[in-house]
Coordinates of N, CA and C in Angstrom, one line a residue:
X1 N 2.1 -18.9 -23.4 CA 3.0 -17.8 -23.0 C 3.4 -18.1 -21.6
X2 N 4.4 -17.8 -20.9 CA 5.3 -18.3 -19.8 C 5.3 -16.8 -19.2
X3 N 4.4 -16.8 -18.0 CA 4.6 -15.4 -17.1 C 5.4 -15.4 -15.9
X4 N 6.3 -16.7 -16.2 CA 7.1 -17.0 -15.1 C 7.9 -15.9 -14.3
X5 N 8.3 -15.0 -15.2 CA 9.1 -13.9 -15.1 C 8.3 -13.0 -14.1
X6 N 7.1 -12.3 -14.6 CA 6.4 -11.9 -14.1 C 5.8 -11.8 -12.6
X7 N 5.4 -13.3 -12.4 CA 5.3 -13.6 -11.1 C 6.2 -13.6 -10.0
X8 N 7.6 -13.8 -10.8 CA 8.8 -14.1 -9.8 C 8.6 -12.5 -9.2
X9 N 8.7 -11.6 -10.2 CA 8.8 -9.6 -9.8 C 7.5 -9.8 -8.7
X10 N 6.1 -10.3 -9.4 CA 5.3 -9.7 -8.7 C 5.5 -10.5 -7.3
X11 N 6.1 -11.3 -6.8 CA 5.9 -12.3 -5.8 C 6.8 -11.6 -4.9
X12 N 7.9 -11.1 -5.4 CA 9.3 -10.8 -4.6 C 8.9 -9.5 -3.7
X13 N 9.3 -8.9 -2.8 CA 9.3 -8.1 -2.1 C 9.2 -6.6 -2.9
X14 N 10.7 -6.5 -3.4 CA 11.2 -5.7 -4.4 C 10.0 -5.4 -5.2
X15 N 9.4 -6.2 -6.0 CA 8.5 -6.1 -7.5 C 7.1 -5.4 -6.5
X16 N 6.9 -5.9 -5.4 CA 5.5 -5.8 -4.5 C 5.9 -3.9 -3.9
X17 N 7.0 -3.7 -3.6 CA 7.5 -2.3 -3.1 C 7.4 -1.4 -4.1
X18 N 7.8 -2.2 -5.1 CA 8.2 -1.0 -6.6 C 6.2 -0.9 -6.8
X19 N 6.0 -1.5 -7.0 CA 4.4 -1.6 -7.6 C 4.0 -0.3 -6.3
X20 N 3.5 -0.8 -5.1 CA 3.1 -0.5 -4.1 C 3.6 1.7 -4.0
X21 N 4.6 1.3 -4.4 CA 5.7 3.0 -4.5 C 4.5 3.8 -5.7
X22 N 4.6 3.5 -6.5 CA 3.9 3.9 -7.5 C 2.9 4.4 -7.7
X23 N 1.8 3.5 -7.2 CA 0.4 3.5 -7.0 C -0.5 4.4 -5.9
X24 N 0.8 4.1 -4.7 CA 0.1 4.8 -3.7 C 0.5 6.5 -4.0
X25 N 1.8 6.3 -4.2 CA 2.2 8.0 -5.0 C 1.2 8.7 -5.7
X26 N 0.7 8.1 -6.9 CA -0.2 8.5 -8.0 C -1.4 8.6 -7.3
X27 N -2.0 7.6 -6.4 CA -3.1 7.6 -5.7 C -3.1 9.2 -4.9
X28 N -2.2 9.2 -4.1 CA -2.0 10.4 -3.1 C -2.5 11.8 -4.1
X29 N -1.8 11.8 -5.0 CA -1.5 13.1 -5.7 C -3.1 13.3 -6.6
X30 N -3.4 12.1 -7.2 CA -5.0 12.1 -7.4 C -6.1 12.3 -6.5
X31 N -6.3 11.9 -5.2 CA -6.9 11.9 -4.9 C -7.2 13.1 -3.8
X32 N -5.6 13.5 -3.0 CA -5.5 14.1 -2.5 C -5.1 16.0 -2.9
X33 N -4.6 15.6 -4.2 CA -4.9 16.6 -5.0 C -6.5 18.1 -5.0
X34 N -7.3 17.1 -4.8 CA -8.4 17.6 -4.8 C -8.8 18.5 -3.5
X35 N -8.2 18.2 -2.0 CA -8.3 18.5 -1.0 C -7.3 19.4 -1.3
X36 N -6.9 20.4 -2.0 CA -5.9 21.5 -1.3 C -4.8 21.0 -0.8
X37 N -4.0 20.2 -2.1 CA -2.6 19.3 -1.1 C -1.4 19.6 -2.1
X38 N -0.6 19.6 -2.0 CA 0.7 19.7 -2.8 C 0.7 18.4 -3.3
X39 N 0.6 18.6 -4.6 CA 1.4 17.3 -5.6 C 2.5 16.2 -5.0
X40 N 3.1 17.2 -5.0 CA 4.8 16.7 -4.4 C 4.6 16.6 -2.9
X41 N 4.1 17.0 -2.1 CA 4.1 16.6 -1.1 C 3.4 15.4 -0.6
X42 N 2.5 15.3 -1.2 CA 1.5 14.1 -1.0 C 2.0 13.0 -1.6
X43 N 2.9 13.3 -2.8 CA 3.7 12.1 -3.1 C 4.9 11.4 -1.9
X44 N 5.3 12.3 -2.0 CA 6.5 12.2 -1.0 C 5.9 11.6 0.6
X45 N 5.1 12.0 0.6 CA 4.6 11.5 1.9 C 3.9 9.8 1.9
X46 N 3.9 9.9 0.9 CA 2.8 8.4 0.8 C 4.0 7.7 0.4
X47 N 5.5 8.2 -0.3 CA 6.2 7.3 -0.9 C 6.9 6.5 0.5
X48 N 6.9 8.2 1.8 CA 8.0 7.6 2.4 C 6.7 6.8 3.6
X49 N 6.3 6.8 3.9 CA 5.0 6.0 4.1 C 5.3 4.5 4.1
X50 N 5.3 4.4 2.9 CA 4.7 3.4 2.0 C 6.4 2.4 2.7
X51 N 7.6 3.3 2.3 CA 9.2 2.7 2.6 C 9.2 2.6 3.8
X52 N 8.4 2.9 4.7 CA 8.7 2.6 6.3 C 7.2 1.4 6.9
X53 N 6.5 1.4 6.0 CA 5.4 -0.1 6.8 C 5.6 -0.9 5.7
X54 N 5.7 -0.7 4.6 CA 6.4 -2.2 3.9 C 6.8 -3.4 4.0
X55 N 8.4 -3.0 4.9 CA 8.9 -4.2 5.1 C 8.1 -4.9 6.7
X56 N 7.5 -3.9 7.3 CA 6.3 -4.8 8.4 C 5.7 -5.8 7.7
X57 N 4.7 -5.1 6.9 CA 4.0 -5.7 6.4 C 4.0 -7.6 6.0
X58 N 5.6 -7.6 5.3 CA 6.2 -8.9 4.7 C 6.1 -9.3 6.2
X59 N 7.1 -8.9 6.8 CA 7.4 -9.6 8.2 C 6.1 -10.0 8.8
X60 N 4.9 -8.9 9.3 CA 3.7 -9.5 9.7 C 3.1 -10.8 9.2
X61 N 3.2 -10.5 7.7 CA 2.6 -12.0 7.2 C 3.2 -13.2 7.3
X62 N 4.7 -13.1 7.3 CA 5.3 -14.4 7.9 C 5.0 -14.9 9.0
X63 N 5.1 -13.9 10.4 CA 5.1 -14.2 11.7 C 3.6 -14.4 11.9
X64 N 2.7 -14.0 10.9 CA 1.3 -14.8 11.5 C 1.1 -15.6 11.3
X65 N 1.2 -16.6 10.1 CA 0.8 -17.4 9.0 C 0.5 -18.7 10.0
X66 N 1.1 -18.8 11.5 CA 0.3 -20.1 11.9 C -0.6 -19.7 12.7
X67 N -1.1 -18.4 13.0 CA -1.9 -17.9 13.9 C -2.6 -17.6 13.0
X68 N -3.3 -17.2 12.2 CA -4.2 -16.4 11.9 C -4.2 -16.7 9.8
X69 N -5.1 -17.1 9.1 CA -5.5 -17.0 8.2 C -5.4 -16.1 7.3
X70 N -5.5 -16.5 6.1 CA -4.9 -15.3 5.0 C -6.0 -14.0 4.8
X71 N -6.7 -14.3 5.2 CA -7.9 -13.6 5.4 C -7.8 -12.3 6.2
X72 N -7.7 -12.8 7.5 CA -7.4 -12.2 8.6 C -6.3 -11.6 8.8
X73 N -5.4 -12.3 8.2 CA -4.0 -11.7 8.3 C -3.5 -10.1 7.7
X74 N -4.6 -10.2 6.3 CA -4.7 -9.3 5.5 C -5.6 -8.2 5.8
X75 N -6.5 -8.7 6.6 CA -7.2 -7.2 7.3 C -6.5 -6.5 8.6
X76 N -6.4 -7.4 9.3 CA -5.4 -7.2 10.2 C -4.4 -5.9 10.0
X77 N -3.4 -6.7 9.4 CA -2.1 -5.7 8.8 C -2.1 -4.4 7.8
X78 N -3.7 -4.8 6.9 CA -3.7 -3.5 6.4 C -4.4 -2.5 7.3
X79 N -5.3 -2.7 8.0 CA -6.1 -1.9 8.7 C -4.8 -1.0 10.0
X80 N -3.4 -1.6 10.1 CA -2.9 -1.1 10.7 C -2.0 -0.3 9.7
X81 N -1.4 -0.4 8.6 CA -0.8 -0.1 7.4 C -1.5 1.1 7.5
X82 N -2.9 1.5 7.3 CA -4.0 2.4 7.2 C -3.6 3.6 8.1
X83 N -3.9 3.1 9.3 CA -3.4 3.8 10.5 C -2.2 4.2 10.3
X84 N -1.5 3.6 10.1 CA 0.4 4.6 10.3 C 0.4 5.5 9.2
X85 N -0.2 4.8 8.1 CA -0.2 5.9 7.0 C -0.9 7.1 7.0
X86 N -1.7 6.6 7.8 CA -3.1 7.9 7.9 C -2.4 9.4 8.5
X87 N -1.6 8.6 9.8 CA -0.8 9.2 10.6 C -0.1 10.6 10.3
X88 N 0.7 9.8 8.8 CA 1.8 10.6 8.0 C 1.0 11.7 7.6
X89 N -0.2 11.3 6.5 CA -0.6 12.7 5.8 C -1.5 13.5 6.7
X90 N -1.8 13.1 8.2 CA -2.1 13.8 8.6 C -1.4 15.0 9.3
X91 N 0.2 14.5 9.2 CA 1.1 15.4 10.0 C 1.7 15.9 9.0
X92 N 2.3 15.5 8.0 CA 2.8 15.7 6.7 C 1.9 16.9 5.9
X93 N 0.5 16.7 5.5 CA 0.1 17.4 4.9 C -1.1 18.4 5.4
X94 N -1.2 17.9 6.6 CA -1.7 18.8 7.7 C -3.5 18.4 7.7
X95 N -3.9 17.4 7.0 CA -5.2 17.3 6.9 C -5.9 17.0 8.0
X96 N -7.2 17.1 8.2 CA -7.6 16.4 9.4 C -7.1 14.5 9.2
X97 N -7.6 14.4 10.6 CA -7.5 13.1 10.6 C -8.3 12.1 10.1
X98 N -9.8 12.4 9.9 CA -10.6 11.6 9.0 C -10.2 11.6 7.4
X99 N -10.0 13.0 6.8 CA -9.4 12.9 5.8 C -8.2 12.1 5.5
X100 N -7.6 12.0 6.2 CA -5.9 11.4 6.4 C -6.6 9.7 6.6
X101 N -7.4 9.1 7.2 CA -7.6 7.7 7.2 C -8.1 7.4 5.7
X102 N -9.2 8.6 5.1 CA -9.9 8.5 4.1 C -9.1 8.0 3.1
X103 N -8.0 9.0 2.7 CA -6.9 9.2 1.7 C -6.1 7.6 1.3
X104 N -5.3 7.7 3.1 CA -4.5 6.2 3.6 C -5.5 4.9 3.2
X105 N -6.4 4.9 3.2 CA -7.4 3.8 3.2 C -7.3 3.7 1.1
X106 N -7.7 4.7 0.4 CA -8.0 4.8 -0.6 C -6.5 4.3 -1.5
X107 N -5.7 4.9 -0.8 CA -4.1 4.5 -1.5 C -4.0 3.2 -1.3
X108 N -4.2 2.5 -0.3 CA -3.5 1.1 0.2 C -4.1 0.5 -0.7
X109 N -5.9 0.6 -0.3 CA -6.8 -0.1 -1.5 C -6.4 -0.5 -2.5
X110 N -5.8 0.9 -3.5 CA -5.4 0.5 -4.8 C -4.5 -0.3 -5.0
X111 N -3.2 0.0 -4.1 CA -2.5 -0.8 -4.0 C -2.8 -2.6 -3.8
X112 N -3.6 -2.6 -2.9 CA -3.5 -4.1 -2.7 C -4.7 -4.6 -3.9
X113 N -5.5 -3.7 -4.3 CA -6.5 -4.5 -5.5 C -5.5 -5.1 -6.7
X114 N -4.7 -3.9 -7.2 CA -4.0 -3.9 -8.4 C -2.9 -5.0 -7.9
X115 N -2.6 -5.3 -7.1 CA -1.5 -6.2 -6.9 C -2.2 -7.7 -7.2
X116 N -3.5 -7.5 -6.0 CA -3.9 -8.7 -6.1 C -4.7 -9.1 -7.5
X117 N -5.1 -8.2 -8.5 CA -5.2 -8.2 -9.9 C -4.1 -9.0 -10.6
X118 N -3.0 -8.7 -10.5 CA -1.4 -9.4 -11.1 C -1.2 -10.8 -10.9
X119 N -1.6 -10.9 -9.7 CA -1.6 -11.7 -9.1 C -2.4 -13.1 -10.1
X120 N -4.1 -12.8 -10.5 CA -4.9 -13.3 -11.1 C -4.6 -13.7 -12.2
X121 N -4.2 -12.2 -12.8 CA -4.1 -12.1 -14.3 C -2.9 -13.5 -14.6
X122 N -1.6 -12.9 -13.9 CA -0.4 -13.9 -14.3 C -0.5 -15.4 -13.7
X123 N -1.3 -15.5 -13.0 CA -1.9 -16.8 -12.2 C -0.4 -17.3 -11.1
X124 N 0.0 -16.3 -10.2 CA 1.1 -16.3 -9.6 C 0.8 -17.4 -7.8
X125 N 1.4 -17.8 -7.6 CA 0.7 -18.5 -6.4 C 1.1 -17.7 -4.9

């Protein structure tokens, strides 16, 4: 079977945004849900979140790739992804701030597990 298709989406920016939009949304609203949060708001907040450290994100990993390891690069940038996001629902949805890293931390997570799951599954490089 040829997942060539697949990989091209999951590899592109677009396919990694559309996924990343999704997850962290659903994440927000599930997990944040629980805390006394509006549905819709916690969506919205993670969506627009998510649309504004994104394209860092790509950019970071280019501009490091001869300084620093994939490894590194990847904690690096999400640990700051964490932070800006954290930022949002703490001002957005009014939570404390530990809660707000908790949430930001737990959204990205899924995001980057499930992606890097596609990743496996479709054997994408």
């Amino acid at each position: 079977m040829d997942f060539s298709v697949s990989c091209t989406l999951v590899s592109q920016q677009f396919g990694a945004l559309l996924l990343s939009l999704l997850l962290e949304a659903f994440m927000a609203v599930i997990v944040g849900y629980g805390w006394w949060g509006h549905p819709y708001t916690l969506a919205m907040i993670a969506i627009a979140a998510t649309l504004i450290t994104h394209p860092f994100v790509w950019f970071l990993f280019a501009a490091g790739e001869g300084y620093l390891n994939y490894g590194l690069r990847l904690v690096f940038i999400e640990l700051l992804v964490v932070g800006v996001e954290a930022v949002a629902f703490h001002w957005g949805a009014r939570y404390p701030l530990r809660r707000s890293v908790l949430l930001s931390l737990l959204t990205n997570s899924a995001s980057l597990l499930v992606g890097k799951l596609i990743f496996q599954v479709f054997g994408c490089e």
